[in-house]
């Protein structure tokens, strides 16, 4: 196993599913106590136990699923196990993001969409950007731009594609971080079925991935070893071009697990919750 991965895993808070579940059980007890206070805390008003649990759980608390899943799956060369871990993280993190968004614009969900694409949950990705919501207009300008492009591609909606491309052209006229430009240009190339630029921008995305502050803002070191973001984009292109004569090449890079990229199998829950956590299973 790669030495750097061993060092990273030495520093994670929980090193197996049992210890992580124990941590979740303790958090759930705190939630139960908070929900039964009089008055109930304002940020938990109107929430049931499962919603309140996800509402107060930190991003890093959920990312522990990725850390454990990736370490053991990579060690055993079992990409299916990581697929299950990523699906479980993506689903619970999506529910958490919804609870924290306070009814805000749906552009905030673009990372969740890409996580779903990376674990072959295309239908769930499409649900998060349904055309019924309309295109995104509020939020960070990159989030708006990438969300609208993802929405238009996943739903093959020509009207949305034209709107998204106009916004993308405006976005690229301004100064942006390299990874953001690479990503927008990749999605434009995907719409245009431009094989040369598609492969070029995928390589650029991967080259700039580890340097990106907004990808690693939550300080989840395992994401320096496995690139869910570029893998999700790769799988989106592979899915969109499956009947097209476009040769998409999997780049050879340390954050790209080739066997995981090639995996097409649907995921299943990585953790089956029991006892006072069993209500969480409804999301999975």
Short mmCIF file of C-alpha atoms in Angstrom, two decimals:
data_model
loop_
_atom_site.label_atom_id
_atom_site.label_comp_id
_atom_site.label_asym_id
_atom_site.label_seq_id
_atom_site.Cartn_x
_atom_site.Cartn_y
_atom_site.Cartn_z
CA UNK A 1 0.00 0.00 0.00
CA UNK A 2 1.13 3.54 -0.70
CA UNK A 3 3.04 4.93 2.30
CA UNK A 4 1.27 8.30 2.10
CA UNK A 5 -2.11 6.59 2.39
CA UNK A 6 -0.94 4.74 5.51
CA UNK A 7 0.15 8.05 7.02
CA UNK A 8 -3.16 9.66 6.16
CA UNK A 9 -5.13 6.81 7.68
CA UNK A 10 -3.03 6.92 10.86
CA UNK A 11 -4.52 10.36 11.51
CA UNK A 12 -8.21 9.63 10.91
CA UNK A 13 -10.52 9.76 13.91
CA UNK A 14 -12.21 6.37 13.41
CA UNK A 15 -10.49 3.41 11.82
CA UNK A 16 -13.34 0.92 11.30
CA UNK A 17 -17.08 0.85 10.91
CA UNK A 18 -17.73 -0.28 14.50
CA UNK A 19 -15.90 2.67 16.06
CA UNK A 20 -17.62 5.06 13.65
CA UNK A 21 -21.05 3.65 14.48
CA UNK A 22 -20.24 4.04 18.18
CA UNK A 23 -19.48 7.71 17.55
CA UNK A 24 -22.76 8.11 15.66
CA UNK A 25 -24.67 6.47 18.52
CA UNK A 26 -23.20 8.97 20.96
CA UNK A 27 -24.17 11.84 18.68
CA UNK A 28 -27.68 10.43 18.38
CA UNK A 29 -28.02 10.39 22.19
CA UNK A 30 -27.08 14.07 22.27
CA UNK A 31 -29.72 14.74 19.63
CA UNK A 32 -32.38 12.91 21.63
CA UNK A 33 -31.54 15.00 24.70
CA UNK A 34 -31.66 18.23 22.69
CA UNK A 35 -35.00 17.37 21.09
CA UNK A 36 -36.55 16.78 24.50
CA UNK A 37 -35.44 20.08 25.98
CA UNK A 38 -38.04 22.71 26.69
CA UNK A 39 -37.77 24.87 24.73
CA UNK A 40 -36.29 22.86 21.85
CA UNK A 41 -33.20 24.51 20.27
CA UNK A 42 -34.21 26.80 17.41
CA UNK A 43 -32.02 25.04 14.81
CA UNK A 44 -33.80 21.74 15.54
CA UNK A 45 -37.35 23.06 15.38
CA UNK A 46 -39.58 21.00 13.10
CA UNK A 47 -37.05 18.17 12.66
CA UNK A 48 -37.49 14.50 13.51
CA UNK A 49 -34.69 12.50 15.18
CA UNK A 50 -33.00 11.41 11.94
CA UNK A 51 -33.13 14.89 10.43
CA UNK A 52 -31.78 16.43 13.62
CA UNK A 53 -28.96 13.87 13.71
CA UNK A 54 -27.86 14.76 10.17
CA UNK A 55 -28.38 18.47 10.88
CA UNK A 56 -25.83 18.52 13.73
CA UNK A 57 -23.39 15.96 12.28
CA UNK A 58 -20.31 17.65 10.85
CA UNK A 59 -19.12 17.12 7.29
CA UNK A 60 -16.01 15.41 8.68
CA UNK A 61 -18.25 13.08 10.68
CA UNK A 62 -19.77 11.86 7.42
CA UNK A 63 -16.45 11.94 5.55
CA UNK A 64 -15.19 9.28 7.98
CA UNK A 65 -17.26 6.87 5.86
CA UNK A 66 -15.09 7.75 2.87
CA UNK A 67 -11.87 7.42 4.86
CA UNK A 68 -12.68 3.94 6.15
CA UNK A 69 -14.23 2.82 2.86
CA UNK A 70 -11.35 3.95 0.68
CA UNK A 71 -8.58 2.64 2.91
CA UNK A 72 -9.94 -0.91 3.18
CA UNK A 73 -11.23 -1.13 -0.38
CA UNK A 74 -7.93 0.06 -1.86
CA UNK A 75 -6.01 -2.29 0.43
CA UNK A 76 -8.10 -5.23 -0.80
CA UNK A 77 -8.25 -3.92 -4.40
CA UNK A 78 -12.03 -4.03 -4.11
CA UNK A 79 -13.53 -1.00 -5.91
CA UNK A 80 -17.06 -2.26 -5.16
CA UNK A 81 -16.49 -1.61 -1.46
CA UNK A 82 -15.49 1.98 -2.11
CA UNK A 83 -18.47 2.38 -4.42
CA UNK A 84 -20.73 1.40 -1.51
CA UNK A 85 -18.92 3.78 0.87
CA UNK A 86 -19.15 6.69 -1.57
CA UNK A 87 -22.85 6.01 -2.20
CA UNK A 88 -23.56 5.96 1.54
CA UNK A 89 -21.60 9.17 2.10
CA UNK A 90 -23.17 10.89 -0.92
CA UNK A 91 -26.71 10.01 0.15
CA UNK A 92 -26.36 11.08 3.78
CA UNK A 93 -24.41 14.19 2.82
CA UNK A 94 -27.12 15.12 0.32
CA UNK A 95 -29.77 14.93 3.04
CA UNK A 96 -27.53 16.95 5.35
CA UNK A 97 -26.95 19.58 2.65
CA UNK A 98 -30.70 19.92 2.11
CA UNK A 99 -31.21 20.51 5.83
CA UNK A 100 -28.46 23.15 5.93
CA UNK A 101 -29.44 24.97 2.75
CA UNK A 102 -32.41 26.71 4.39
CA UNK A 103 -34.39 26.56 1.15
CA UNK A 104 -31.62 28.24 -0.82
CA UNK A 105 -30.84 27.85 -4.49
CA UNK A 106 -30.15 24.32 -5.73
CA UNK A 107 -26.73 25.22 -7.17
CA UNK A 108 -25.26 24.23 -3.80
CA UNK A 109 -25.91 20.60 -4.76
CA UNK A 110 -23.37 20.38 -7.61
CA UNK A 111 -20.79 18.46 -5.56
CA UNK A 112 -23.48 16.01 -4.44
CA UNK A 113 -24.44 15.45 -8.08
CA UNK A 114 -20.84 14.65 -8.99
CA UNK A 115 -20.45 12.27 -6.03
CA UNK A 116 -23.54 10.40 -7.23
CA UNK A 117 -22.13 10.22 -10.75
CA UNK A 118 -18.86 8.81 -9.40
CA UNK A 119 -20.71 5.91 -7.71
CA UNK A 120 -22.95 5.19 -10.74
CA UNK A 121 -26.12 6.65 -9.24
CA UNK A 122 -27.09 8.62 -12.33
CA UNK A 123 -30.80 8.68 -11.54
CA UNK A 124 -30.16 10.19 -8.12
CA UNK A 125 -27.87 12.74 -9.75
CA UNK A 126 -30.65 13.65 -12.19
CA UNK A 127 -33.17 14.01 -9.35
CA UNK A 128 -30.98 16.66 -7.71
CA UNK A 129 -31.09 18.82 -10.83
CA UNK A 130 -34.57 18.17 -12.16
CA UNK A 131 -35.68 20.64 -14.87
CA UNK A 132 -38.77 21.14 -12.72
CA UNK A 133 -36.57 23.30 -10.48
CA UNK A 134 -35.58 25.46 -13.45
CA UNK A 135 -32.01 26.55 -14.01
CA UNK A 136 -30.01 27.96 -11.13
CA UNK A 137 -29.72 31.74 -10.68
CA UNK A 138 -28.44 32.22 -7.13
CA UNK A 139 -25.30 31.23 -5.28
CA UNK A 140 -21.58 31.22 -6.07
CA UNK A 141 -21.04 31.99 -9.77
CA UNK A 142 -19.09 28.75 -10.35
CA UNK A 143 -21.74 26.70 -8.54
CA UNK A 144 -24.44 28.26 -10.72
CA UNK A 145 -22.48 27.66 -13.92
CA UNK A 146 -21.52 24.04 -13.25
CA UNK A 147 -24.97 23.16 -11.88
CA UNK A 148 -26.71 24.45 -15.00
CA UNK A 149 -24.31 22.59 -17.28
CA UNK A 150 -24.74 19.36 -15.34
CA UNK A 151 -28.53 19.76 -15.38
CA UNK A 152 -28.68 20.38 -19.12
CA UNK A 153 -26.36 17.44 -19.93
CA UNK A 154 -28.02 14.91 -17.64
CA UNK A 155 -31.49 15.76 -18.94
CA UNK A 156 -30.45 16.31 -22.59
CA UNK A 157 -32.54 19.48 -22.61
CA UNK A 158 -31.63 21.68 -25.60
CA UNK A 159 -33.20 24.82 -24.14
CA UNK A 160 -31.29 24.38 -20.88
CA UNK A 161 -28.11 23.54 -22.82
CA UNK A 162 -28.30 26.83 -24.73
CA UNK A 163 -28.88 28.82 -21.53
CA UNK A 164 -26.06 26.99 -19.73
CA UNK A 165 -23.62 27.55 -22.61
CA UNK A 166 -24.32 31.30 -22.64
CA UNK A 167 -23.64 31.47 -18.89
CA UNK A 168 -20.49 29.37 -19.35
CA UNK A 169 -19.13 31.74 -21.99
CA UNK A 170 -19.67 34.68 -19.63
CA UNK A 171 -18.03 32.77 -16.78
CA UNK A 172 -14.90 32.03 -18.79
CA UNK A 173 -14.48 35.69 -19.74
CA UNK A 174 -13.60 36.50 -16.13
CA UNK A 175 -10.59 35.48 -14.07
CA UNK A 176 -11.22 32.18 -12.24
CA UNK A 177 -9.22 29.46 -10.48
CA UNK A 178 -7.70 26.99 -12.96
CA UNK A 179 -9.76 23.98 -11.86
CA UNK A 180 -12.99 25.92 -12.27
CA UNK A 181 -12.10 26.94 -15.83
CA UNK A 182 -10.93 23.39 -16.64
CA UNK A 183 -14.24 21.97 -15.39
CA UNK A 184 -16.43 24.39 -17.32
CA UNK A 185 -14.38 23.85 -20.50
CA UNK A 186 -14.63 20.07 -19.99
CA UNK A 187 -18.43 20.25 -19.82
CA UNK A 188 -18.58 22.51 -22.89
CA UNK A 189 -16.38 20.01 -24.76
CA UNK A 190 -18.73 17.23 -23.65
CA UNK A 191 -21.72 19.07 -25.08
CA UNK A 192 -19.79 19.70 -28.31
CA UNK A 193 -18.50 16.09 -28.38
CA UNK A 194 -15.03 17.54 -28.87
CA UNK A 195 -12.80 14.53 -28.21
CA UNK A 196 -9.48 16.39 -28.21
CA UNK A 197 -10.53 19.13 -25.79
CA UNK A 198 -12.51 16.70 -23.65
CA UNK A 199 -9.41 14.60 -22.96
CA UNK A 200 -7.22 17.68 -22.62
CA UNK A 201 -9.47 19.28 -20.01
CA UNK A 202 -9.90 16.02 -18.10
CA UNK A 203 -6.12 15.85 -17.75
CA UNK A 204 -6.04 19.49 -16.68
CA UNK A 205 -8.74 18.87 -14.06
CA UNK A 206 -6.76 16.00 -12.60
CA UNK A 207 -3.50 17.97 -12.65
CA UNK A 208 -5.07 20.86 -10.72
CA UNK A 209 -7.30 18.76 -8.47
CA UNK A 210 -4.95 18.40 -5.48
CA UNK A 211 -4.14 22.13 -5.52
CA UNK A 212 -7.76 23.25 -5.35
CA UNK A 213 -8.72 24.91 -2.06
CA UNK A 214 -12.48 24.72 -2.62
CA UNK A 215 -12.34 20.96 -3.22
CA UNK A 216 -10.37 20.40 -0.02
CA UNK A 217 -11.91 23.15 2.10
CA UNK A 218 -13.20 20.68 4.69
CA UNK A 219 -9.75 19.19 5.22
CA UNK A 220 -10.62 15.60 4.30
CA UNK A 221 -7.12 14.25 3.50
CA UNK A 222 -8.43 11.06 1.91
CA UNK A 223 -9.64 13.19 -1.02
CA UNK A 224 -5.98 13.84 -1.84
CA UNK A 225 -5.75 10.10 -2.61
CA UNK A 226 -8.99 9.48 -4.49
CA UNK A 227 -10.42 12.05 -6.91
CA UNK A 228 -14.19 11.65 -6.64
CA UNK A 229 -14.62 14.95 -8.48
CA UNK A 230 -12.67 14.12 -11.68
CA UNK A 231 -13.93 10.53 -11.58
CA UNK A 232 -17.54 11.76 -11.41
CA UNK A 233 -16.92 14.02 -14.41
CA UNK A 234 -15.28 11.16 -16.31
CA UNK A 235 -18.25 8.88 -15.63
CA UNK A 236 -20.66 11.62 -16.70
CA UNK A 237 -18.87 11.88 -20.04
CA UNK A 238 -18.71 8.12 -20.42
CA UNK A 239 -22.46 7.86 -19.75
CA UNK A 240 -23.35 10.77 -22.06
CA UNK A 241 -21.18 9.53 -24.93
CA UNK A 242 -21.92 5.80 -24.71
CA UNK A 243 -23.49 5.75 -28.19
CA UNK A 244 -21.10 8.30 -29.70
CA UNK A 245 -17.84 7.77 -31.56
CA UNK A 246 -15.74 9.65 -29.00
CA UNK A 247 -12.68 8.08 -27.39
CA UNK A 248 -12.46 9.12 -23.75
CA UNK A 249 -9.18 8.09 -22.13
CA UNK A 250 -8.77 7.38 -18.40
CA UNK A 251 -5.73 9.42 -17.36
CA UNK A 252 -2.91 7.70 -15.49
CA UNK A 253 -2.68 9.65 -12.24
CA UNK A 254 -2.35 8.90 -8.53
CA UNK A 255 -5.86 10.21 -7.68
CA UNK A 256 -7.47 8.07 -10.39
CA UNK A 257 -8.26 4.50 -9.39
CA UNK A 258 -8.66 2.91 -12.81
CA UNK A 259 -10.61 -0.13 -11.59
CA UNK A 260 -13.04 2.18 -9.80
CA UNK A 261 -13.42 4.32 -12.94
CA UNK A 262 -14.29 1.23 -14.96
CA UNK A 263 -16.83 -0.02 -12.40
CA UNK A 264 -20.42 0.24 -13.62
CA UNK A 265 -22.14 -1.70 -10.84
CA UNK A 266 -24.79 0.00 -8.72
CA UNK A 267 -23.92 0.55 -5.07
CA UNK A 268 -25.51 -0.73 -1.89
CA UNK A 269 -25.35 0.71 1.65
CA UNK A 270 -21.88 0.44 3.17
CA UNK A 271 -23.30 0.56 6.70
CA UNK A 272 -26.56 -0.98 7.89
CA UNK A 273 -27.65 0.99 10.93
CA UNK A 274 -29.26 -0.78 13.89
CA UNK A 275 -30.89 0.02 17.23
CA UNK A 276 -31.36 3.77 17.80
CA UNK A 277 -29.73 4.55 14.43
CA UNK A 278 -31.93 2.28 12.33
CA UNK A 279 -34.06 5.23 11.18
CA UNK A 280 -31.08 6.40 9.08
CA UNK A 281 -31.53 3.38 6.79
CA UNK A 282 -34.58 5.01 5.18
CA UNK A 283 -32.29 7.38 3.32
CA UNK A 284 -30.24 4.53 1.88
#
